[in-house]
CSV table of C-alpha atoms in Angstrom, one decimal:
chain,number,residue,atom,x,y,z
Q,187,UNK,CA,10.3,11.6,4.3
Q,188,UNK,CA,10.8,11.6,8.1
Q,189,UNK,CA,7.6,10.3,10.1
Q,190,UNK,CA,5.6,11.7,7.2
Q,191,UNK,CA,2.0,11.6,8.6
Q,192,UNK,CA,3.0,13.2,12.1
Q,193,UNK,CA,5.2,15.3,10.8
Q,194,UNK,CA,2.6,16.8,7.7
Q,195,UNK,CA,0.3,17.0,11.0
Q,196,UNK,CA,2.9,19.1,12.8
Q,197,UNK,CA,3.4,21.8,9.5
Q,198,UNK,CA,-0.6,22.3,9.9
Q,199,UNK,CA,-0.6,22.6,13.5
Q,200,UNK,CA,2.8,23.7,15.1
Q,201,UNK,CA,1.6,23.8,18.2
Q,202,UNK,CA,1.7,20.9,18.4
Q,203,UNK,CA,5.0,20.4,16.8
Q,204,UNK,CA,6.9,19.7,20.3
Q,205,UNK,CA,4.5,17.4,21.7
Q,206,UNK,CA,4.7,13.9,21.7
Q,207,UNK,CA,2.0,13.1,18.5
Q,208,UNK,CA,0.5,9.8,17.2
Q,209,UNK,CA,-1.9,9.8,14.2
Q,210,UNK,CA,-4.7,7.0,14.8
Q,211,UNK,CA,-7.6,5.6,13.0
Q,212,UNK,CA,-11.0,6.7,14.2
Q,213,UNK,CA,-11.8,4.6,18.0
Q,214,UNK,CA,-15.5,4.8,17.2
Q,215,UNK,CA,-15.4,3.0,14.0
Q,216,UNK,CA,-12.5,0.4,15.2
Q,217,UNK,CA,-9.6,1.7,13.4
Q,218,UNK,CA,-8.9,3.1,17.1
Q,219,UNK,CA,-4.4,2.1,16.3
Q,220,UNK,CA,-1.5,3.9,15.7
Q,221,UNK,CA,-0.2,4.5,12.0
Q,222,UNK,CA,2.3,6.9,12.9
Q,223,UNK,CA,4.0,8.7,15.4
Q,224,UNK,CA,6.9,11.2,15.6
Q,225,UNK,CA,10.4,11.1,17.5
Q,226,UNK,CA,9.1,12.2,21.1
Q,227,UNK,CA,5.9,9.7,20.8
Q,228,UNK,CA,8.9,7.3,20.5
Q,229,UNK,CA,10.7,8.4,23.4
Q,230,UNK,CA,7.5,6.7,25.3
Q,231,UNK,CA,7.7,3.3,23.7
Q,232,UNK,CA,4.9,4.3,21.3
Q,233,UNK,CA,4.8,1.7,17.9
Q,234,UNK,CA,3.0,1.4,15.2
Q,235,UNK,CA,0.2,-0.9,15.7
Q,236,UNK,CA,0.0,-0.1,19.4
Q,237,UNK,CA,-4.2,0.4,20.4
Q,238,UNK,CA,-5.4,4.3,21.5
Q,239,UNK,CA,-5.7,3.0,25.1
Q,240,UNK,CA,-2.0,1.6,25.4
Q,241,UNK,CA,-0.8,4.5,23.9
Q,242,UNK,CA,-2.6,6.7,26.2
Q,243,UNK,CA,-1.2,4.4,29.1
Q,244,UNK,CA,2.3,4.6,27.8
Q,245,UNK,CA,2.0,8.8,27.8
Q,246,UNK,CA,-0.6,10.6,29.2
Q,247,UNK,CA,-0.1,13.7,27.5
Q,248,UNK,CA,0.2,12.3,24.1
Q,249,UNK,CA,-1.4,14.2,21.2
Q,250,UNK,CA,-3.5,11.9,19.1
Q,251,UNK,CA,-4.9,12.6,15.8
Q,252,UNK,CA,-8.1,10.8,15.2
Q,253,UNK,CA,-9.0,12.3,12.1
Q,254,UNK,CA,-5.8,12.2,9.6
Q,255,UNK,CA,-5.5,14.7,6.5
Q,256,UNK,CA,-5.1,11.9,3.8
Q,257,UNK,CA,-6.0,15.1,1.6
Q,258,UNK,CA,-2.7,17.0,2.8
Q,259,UNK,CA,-0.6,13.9,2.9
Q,260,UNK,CA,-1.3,13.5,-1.0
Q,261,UNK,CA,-0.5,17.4,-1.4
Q,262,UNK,CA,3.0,17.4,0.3
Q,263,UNK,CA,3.9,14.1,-1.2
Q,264,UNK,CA,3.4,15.4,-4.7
Q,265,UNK,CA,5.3,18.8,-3.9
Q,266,UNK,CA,8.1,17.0,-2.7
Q,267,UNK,CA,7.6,14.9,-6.2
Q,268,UNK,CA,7.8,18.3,-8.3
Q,269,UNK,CA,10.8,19.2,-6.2
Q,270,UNK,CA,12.6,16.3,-6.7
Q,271,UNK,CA,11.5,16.7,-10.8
Q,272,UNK,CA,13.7,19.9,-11.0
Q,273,UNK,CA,16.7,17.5,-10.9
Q,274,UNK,CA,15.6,14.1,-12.5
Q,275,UNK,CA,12.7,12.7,-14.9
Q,276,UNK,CA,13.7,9.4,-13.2
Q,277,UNK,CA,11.6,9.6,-10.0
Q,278,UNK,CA,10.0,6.2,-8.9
Q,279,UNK,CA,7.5,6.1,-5.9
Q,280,UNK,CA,7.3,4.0,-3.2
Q,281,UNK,CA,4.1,4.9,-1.4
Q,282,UNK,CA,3.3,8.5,-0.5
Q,283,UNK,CA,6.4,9.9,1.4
Q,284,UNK,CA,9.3,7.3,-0.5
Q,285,UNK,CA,10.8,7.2,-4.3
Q,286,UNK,CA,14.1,6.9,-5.8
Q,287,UNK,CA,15.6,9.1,-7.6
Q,288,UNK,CA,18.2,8.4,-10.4
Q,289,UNK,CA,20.9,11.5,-11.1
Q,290,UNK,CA,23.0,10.3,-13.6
Q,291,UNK,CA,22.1,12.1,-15.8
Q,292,UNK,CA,22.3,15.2,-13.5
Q,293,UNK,CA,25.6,15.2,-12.2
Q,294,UNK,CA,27.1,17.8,-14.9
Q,295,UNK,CA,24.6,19.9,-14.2
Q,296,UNK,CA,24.2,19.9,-10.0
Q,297,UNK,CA,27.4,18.2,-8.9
Q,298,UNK,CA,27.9,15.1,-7.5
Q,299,UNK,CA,24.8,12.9,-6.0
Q,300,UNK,CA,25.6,13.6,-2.3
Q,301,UNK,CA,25.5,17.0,-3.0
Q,302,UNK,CA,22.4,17.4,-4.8
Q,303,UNK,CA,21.0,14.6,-1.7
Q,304,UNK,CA,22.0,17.4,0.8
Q,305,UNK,CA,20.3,20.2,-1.8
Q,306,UNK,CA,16.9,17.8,-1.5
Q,307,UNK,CA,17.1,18.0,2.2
Q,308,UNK,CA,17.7,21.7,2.6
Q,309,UNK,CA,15.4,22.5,-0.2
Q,310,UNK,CA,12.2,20.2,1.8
Q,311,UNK,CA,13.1,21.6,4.5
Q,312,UNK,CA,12.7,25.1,3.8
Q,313,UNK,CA,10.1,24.8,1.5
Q,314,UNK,CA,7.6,22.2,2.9
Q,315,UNK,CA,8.9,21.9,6.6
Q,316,UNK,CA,9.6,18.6,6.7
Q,317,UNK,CA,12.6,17.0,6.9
Q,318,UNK,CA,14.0,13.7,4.9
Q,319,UNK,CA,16.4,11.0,4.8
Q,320,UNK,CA,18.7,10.1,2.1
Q,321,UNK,CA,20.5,7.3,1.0
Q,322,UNK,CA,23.1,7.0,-2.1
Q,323,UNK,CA,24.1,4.6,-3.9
Q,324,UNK,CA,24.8,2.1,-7.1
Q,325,UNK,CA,21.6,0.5,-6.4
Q,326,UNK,CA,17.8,0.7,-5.6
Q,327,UNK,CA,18.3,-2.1,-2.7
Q,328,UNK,CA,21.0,0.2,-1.2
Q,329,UNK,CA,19.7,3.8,-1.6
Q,330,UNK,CA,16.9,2.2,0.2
Q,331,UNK,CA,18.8,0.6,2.9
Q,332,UNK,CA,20.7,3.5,3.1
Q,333,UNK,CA,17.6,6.2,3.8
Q,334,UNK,CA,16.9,3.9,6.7
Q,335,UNK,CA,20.2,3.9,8.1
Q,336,UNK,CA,20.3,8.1,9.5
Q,337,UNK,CA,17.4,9.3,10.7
Q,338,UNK,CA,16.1,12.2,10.9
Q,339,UNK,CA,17.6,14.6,8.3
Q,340,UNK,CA,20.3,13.3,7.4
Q,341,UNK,CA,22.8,11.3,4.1
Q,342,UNK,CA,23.8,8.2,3.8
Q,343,UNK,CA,26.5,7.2,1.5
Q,344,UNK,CA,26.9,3.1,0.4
Q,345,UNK,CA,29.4,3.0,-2.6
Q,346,UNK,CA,31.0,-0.1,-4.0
Q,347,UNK,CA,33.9,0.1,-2.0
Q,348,UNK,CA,32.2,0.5,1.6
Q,349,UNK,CA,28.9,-1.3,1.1
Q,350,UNK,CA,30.0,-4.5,2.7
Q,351,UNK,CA,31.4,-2.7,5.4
Q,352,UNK,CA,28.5,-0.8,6.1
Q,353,UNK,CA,25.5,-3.4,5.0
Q,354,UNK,CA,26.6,-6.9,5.5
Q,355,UNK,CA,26.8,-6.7,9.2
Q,356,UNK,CA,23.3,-5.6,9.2
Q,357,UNK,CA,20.4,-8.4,9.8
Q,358,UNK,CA,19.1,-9.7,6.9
Q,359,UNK,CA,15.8,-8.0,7.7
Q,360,UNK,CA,17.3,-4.9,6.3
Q,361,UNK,CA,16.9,-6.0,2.4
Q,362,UNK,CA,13.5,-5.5,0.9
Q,363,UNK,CA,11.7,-8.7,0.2
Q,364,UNK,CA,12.7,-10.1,3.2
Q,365,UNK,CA,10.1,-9.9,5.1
Q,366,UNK,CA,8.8,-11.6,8.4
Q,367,UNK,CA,8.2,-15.0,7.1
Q,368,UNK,CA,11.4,-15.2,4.8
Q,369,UNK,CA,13.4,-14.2,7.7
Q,370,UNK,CA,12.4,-17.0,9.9
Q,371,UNK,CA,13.4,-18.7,7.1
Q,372,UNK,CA,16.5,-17.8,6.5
Q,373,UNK,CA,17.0,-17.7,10.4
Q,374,UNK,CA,16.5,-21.2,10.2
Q,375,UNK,CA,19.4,-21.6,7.8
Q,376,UNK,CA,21.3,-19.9,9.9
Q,377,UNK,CA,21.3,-16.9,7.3
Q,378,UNK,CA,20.8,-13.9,9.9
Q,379,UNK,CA,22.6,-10.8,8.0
Q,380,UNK,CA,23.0,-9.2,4.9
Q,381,UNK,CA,26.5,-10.6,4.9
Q,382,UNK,CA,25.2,-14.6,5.7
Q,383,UNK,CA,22.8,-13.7,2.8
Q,384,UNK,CA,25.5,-12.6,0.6
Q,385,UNK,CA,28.1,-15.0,1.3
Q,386,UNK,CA,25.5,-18.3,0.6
Q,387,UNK,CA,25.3,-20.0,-2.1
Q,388,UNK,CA,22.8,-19.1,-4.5
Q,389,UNK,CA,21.5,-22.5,-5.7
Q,390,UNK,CA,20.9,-22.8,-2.1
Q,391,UNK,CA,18.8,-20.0,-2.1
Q,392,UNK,CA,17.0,-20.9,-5.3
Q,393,UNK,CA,16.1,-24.0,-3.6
Q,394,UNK,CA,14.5,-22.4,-0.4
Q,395,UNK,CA,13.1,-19.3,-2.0
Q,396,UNK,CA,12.6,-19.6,-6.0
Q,397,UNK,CA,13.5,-17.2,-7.7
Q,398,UNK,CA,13.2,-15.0,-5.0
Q,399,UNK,CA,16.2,-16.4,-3.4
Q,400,UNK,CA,18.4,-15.4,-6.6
Q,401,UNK,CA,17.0,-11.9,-6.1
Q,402,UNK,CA,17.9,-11.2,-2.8
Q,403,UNK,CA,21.4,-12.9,-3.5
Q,404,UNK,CA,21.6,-10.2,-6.0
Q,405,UNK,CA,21.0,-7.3,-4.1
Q,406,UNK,CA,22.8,-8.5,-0.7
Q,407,UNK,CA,25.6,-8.4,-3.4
Q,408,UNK,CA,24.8,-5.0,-5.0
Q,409,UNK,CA,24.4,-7.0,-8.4
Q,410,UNK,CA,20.7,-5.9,-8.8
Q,411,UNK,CA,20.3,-3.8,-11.5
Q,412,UNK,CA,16.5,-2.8,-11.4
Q,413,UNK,CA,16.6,0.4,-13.3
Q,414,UNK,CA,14.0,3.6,-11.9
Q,415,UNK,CA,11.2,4.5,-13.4
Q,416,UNK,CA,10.1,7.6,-15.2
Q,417,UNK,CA,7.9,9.2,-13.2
Q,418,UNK,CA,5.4,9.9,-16.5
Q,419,UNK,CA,5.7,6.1,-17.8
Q,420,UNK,CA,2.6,3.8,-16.2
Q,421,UNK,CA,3.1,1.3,-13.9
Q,422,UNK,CA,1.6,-2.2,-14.9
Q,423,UNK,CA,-1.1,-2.6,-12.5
Q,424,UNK,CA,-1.0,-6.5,-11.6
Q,425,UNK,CA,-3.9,-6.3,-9.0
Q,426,UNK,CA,-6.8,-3.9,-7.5
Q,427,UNK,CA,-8.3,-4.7,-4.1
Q,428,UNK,CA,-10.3,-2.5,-1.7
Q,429,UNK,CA,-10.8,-4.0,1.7
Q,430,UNK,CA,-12.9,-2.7,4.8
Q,431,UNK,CA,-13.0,-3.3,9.2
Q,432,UNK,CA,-16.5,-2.9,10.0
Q,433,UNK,CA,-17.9,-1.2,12.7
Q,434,UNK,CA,-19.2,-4.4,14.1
Q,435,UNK,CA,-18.9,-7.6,13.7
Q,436,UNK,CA,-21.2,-9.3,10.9
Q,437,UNK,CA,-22.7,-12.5,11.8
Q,438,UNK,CA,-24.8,-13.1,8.7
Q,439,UNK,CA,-24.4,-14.0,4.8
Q,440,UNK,CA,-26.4,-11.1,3.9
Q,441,UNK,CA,-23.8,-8.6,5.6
Q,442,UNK,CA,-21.0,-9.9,3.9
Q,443,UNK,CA,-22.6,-9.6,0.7
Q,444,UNK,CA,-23.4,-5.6,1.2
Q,445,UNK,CA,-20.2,-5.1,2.4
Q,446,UNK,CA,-18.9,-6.7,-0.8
Q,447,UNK,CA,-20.9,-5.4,-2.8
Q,448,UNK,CA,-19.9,-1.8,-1.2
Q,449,UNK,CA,-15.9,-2.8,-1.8
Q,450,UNK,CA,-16.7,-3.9,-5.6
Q,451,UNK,CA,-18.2,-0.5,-6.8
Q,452,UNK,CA,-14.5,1.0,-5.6
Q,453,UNK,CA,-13.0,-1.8,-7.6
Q,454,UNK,CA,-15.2,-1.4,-10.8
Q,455,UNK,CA,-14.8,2.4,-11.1
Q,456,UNK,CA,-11.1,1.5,-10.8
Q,457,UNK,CA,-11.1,-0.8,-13.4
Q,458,UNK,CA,-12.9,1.4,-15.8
Q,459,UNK,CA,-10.5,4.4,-15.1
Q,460,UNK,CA,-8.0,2.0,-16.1
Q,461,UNK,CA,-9.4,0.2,-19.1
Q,462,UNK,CA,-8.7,-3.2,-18.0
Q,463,UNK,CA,-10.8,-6.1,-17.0
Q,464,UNK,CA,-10.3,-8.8,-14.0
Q,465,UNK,CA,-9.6,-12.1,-14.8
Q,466,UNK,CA,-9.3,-13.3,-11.4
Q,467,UNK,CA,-10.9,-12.7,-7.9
Q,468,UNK,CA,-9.5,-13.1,-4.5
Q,469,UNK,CA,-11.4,-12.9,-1.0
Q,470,UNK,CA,-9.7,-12.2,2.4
Q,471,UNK,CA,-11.6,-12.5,5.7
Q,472,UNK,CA,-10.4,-11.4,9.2
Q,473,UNK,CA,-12.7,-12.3,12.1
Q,474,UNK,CA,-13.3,-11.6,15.5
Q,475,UNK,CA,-9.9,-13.3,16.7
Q,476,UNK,CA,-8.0,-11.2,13.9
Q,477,UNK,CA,-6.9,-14.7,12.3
Q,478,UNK,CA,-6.3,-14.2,8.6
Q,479,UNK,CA,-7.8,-16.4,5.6
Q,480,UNK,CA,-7.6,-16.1,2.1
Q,481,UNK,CA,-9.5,-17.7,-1.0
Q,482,UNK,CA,-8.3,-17.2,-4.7
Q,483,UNK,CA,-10.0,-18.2,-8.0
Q,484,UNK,CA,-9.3,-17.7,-12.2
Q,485,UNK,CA,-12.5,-16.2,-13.5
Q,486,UNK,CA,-14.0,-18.1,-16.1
Q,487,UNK,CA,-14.5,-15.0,-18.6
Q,488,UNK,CA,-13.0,-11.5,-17.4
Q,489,UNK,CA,-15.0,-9.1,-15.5
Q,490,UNK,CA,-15.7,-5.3,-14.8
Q,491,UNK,CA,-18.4,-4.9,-13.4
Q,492,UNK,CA,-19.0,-4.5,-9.6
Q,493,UNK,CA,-22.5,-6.4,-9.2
Q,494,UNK,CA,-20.5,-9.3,-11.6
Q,495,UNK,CA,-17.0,-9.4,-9.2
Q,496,UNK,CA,-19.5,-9.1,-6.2
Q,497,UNK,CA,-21.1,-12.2,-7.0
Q,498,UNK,CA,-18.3,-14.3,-8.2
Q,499,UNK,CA,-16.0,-13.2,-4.6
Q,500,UNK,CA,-19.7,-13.8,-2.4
Q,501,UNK,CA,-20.0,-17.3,-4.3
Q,502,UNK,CA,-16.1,-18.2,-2.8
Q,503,UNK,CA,-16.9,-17.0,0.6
Q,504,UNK,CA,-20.0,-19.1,0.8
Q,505,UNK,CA,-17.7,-22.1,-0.7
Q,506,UNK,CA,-14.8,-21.6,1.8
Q,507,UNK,CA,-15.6,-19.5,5.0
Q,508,UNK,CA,-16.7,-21.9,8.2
Q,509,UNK,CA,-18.6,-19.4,10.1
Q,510,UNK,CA,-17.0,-20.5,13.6
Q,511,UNK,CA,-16.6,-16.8,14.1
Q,512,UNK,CA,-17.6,-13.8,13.1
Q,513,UNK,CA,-16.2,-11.4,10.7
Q,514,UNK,CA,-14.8,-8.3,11.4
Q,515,UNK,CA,-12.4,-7.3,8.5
Q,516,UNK,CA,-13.3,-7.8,4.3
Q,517,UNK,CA,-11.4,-7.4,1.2
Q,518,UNK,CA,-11.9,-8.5,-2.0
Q,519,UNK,CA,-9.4,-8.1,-4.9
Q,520,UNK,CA,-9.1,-8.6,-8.6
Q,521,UNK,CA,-6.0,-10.1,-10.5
Q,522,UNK,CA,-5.0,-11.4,-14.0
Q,523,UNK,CA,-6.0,-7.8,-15.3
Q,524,UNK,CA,-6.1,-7.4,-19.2
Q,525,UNK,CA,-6.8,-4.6,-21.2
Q,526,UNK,CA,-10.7,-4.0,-21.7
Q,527,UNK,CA,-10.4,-4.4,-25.4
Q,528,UNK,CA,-8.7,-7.6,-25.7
Q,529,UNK,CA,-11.1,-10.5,-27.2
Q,530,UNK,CA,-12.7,-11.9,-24.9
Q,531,UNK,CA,-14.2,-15.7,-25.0
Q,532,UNK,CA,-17.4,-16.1,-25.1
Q,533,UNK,CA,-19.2,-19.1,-23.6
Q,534,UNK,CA,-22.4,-20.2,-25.1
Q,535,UNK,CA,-24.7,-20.7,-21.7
Q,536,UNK,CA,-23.6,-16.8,-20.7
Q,537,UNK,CA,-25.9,-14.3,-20.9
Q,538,UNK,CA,-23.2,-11.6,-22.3
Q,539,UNK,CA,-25.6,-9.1,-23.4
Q,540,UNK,CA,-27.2,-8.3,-20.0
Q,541,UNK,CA,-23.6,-8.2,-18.4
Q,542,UNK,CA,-22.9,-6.0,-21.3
Q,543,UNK,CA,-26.2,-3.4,-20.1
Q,544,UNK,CA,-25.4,-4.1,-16.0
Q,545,UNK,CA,-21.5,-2.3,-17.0
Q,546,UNK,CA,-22.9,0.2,-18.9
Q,547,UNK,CA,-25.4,0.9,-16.4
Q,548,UNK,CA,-22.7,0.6,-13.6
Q,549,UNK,CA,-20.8,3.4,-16.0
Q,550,UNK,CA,-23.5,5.7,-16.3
Q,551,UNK,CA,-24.4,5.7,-12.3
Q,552,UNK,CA,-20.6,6.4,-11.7
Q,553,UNK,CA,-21.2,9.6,-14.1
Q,554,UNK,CA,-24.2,11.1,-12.4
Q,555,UNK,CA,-22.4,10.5,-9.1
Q,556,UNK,CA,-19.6,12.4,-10.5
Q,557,UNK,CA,-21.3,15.3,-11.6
Q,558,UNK,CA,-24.1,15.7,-9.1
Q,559,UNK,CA,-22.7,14.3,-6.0
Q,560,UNK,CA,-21.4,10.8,-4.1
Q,561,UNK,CA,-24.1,8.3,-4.1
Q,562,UNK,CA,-27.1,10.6,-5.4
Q,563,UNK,CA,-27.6,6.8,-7.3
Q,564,UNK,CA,-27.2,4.2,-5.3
Q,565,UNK,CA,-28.0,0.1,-4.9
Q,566,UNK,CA,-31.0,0.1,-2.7
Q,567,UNK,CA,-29.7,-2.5,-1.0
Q,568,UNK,CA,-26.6,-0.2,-0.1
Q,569,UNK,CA,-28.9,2.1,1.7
Q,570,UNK,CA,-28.3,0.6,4.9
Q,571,UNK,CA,-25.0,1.0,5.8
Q,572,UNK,CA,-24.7,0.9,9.7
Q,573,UNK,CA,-21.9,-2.0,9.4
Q,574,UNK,CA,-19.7,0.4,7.3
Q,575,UNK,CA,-17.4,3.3,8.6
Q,576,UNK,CA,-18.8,6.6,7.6
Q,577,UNK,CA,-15.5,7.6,6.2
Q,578,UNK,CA,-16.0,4.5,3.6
Q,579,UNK,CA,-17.0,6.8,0.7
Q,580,UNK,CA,-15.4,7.3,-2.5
Q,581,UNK,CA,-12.0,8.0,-2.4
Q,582,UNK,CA,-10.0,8.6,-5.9
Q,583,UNK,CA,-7.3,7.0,-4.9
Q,584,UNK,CA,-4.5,9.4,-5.3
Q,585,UNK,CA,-1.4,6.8,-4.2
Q,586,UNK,CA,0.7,5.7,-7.4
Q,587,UNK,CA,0.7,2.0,-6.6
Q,588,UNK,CA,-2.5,-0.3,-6.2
């Protein structure tokens, strides 16, 4: 889907529909950058990433959206889904405004796939008022590649007898799951398109990559043969993290912990809604410079409760964070997630039976708050929440992927 956000902002407001339009975080609470932007914001050199103030630097007369419709993005991504179901059950997402789609099993019925691809776009477009791109092809890696390469509204077609024609010459950037570091990589190697990629040897690969570098090999090849998804089957879900930029910096242990403990009730009601359990924590700081760290650790029982995660991820921040600078950005994350009625092993100097009451409690505070409103029960300690961004409540997560 074509500049998604902007676009979705244009169908509600087509006033401003000509206008050069950039959707951006909230300035007040720090989010104050660009995380999308249609075709005429473009024309003015305006990226993704790029600050409010450059942006209004680079056009004057630049519409910005401070306060996005997350709400309306979620609607028009699942119409789109339920117009894409009236040709396939195969329909795997890819974020909010991507999936693939498989037609095999449609062809007899619509024609071939380039014709029901130019149906899709016709049928959005008269029906939502947005506009997509869409790529065809023998394989994920390529239908991918190939909605990338015609933009906006338009078909792409990458068959086995012009796909290294068309996608070899193309910089080895292009393939998914080669991203910035693995390109350097490569770079290094002197592996700078799909065709270098394609053309190397794959023990080669194996050795600088894993078994990431067979992979790629694969699908610079078109040998991948990662089947989609029904859209009704369940995803495994292989992690859940929630992570938060302040509205100032914290400076003290005590902050971080609220604001951890803040994170871990989103976790912990996600968990539950999922019947699984965390086995594993992980804990990533950004501070005042924007420099990046990151702490992991195996649990030594599996969790699900919030005040339990927020404890073990507070205990690895106090282990491993310096303090030479404050810290503007948290996220905590859980991983090695099992099923909440596996066995679980007990350890003889645990106190299971008051973890046991604190995730029932936890449950039953998540219930009232359901029923009678966000946060009528709350942590007292929660209660002051000037470090967090008001739009920080609750939010049900309506993405398909964690």
């Amino acid at each position: 889907m074509n500049n998604f956000y902007s676009s979705v902002e244009c169908v509600l407001d087509p006033s401003i529909k000509d206008k050069p339009v950039a959707v951006c975080g909230d300035e007040k609470e720090r989010h104050g950058i660009v995380v999308a932007r249609n075709y005429k914001a473009r024309e003015y050199g305006i990226t993704v990433g790029d600050p409010v103030w450059k942006i209004r630097k680079k056009c004057p007369d630049v519409v910005i959206v401070d306060k996005p419709h997350y709400e309306k993005y979620s609607e028009y991504s699942m119409r789109a889904k339920e117009i894409y179901g009236r040709y396939t059950d195969y329909i795997e997402p890819m974020g909010l405004d991507e999936c693939w789609l498989d037609v095999t099993e449609s062809i007899r019925l619509f024609g071939k796939p380039a014709k029901i691809a130019d149906e899709l776009r016709e049928t959005i477009k008269k029906e939502l008022g947005l506009t997509i791109s869409v790529g065809v092809s023998f394989t994920k890696t390529f239908a991918k590649l190939g909605s990338d390469l015609k933009k906006p509204d338009a078909t792409t077609i990458i068959s086995k007898s012009n796909f290294k024609k068309i996608v070899w010459p193309l910089p080895v950037s292009s393939i998914i799951g080669v991203g910035r570091r693995t390109e350097k990589l490569l770079n290094k190697y002197f592996i700078n398109t799909v065709g270098d990629l394609a053309n190397e040897k794959v023990e080669r690969l194996e050795q600088l990559l894993g078994k990431n570098g067979i992979s790629l090999y694969n699908a610079a090849n078109g040998l991948d043969d990662d089947p989609v998804s029904k859209y009704d089957e369940i995803e495994e879900v292989k992690s859940i993290s929630h992570g938060i930029t302040t509205v100032k910096d914290l400076e003290t242990e005590e902050d971080v912990w609220k604001t951890m403990l803040m994170l871990t009730q989103e976790i912990a009601w996600k968990l539950r809604s999922k019947n699984l359990r965390a086995g594993g924590i992980s804990v990533s700081i950004r501070d005042s410079e924007l420099m990046w760290q990151q702490y992991r650790r195996k649990l030594k029982t599996t969790e699900q409760s919030a005040m339990s995660i927020a404890k073990h991820a507070y205990e690895l921040f106090k282990e491993k964070y310096d303090w030479h600078k404050p810290v503007r950005n948290v996220t905590v994350g859980t991983m090695y997630l099992v099923p909440d009625d596996e066995p679980v092993e007990l350890n003889i100097l645990d106190n299971y039976m008051k973890d046991e009451k604190i995730e029932k409690l936890e449950s039953v505070v998540e219930k009232i708050n359901e029923k009678y409103g966000e946060e009528v029960v709350t942590m007292a300690t929660l209660l002051d929440d000037s470090n967090l961004p008001k739009a920080r409540r609750k939010i049900k997560y309506n993405d398909e992927k964690d």
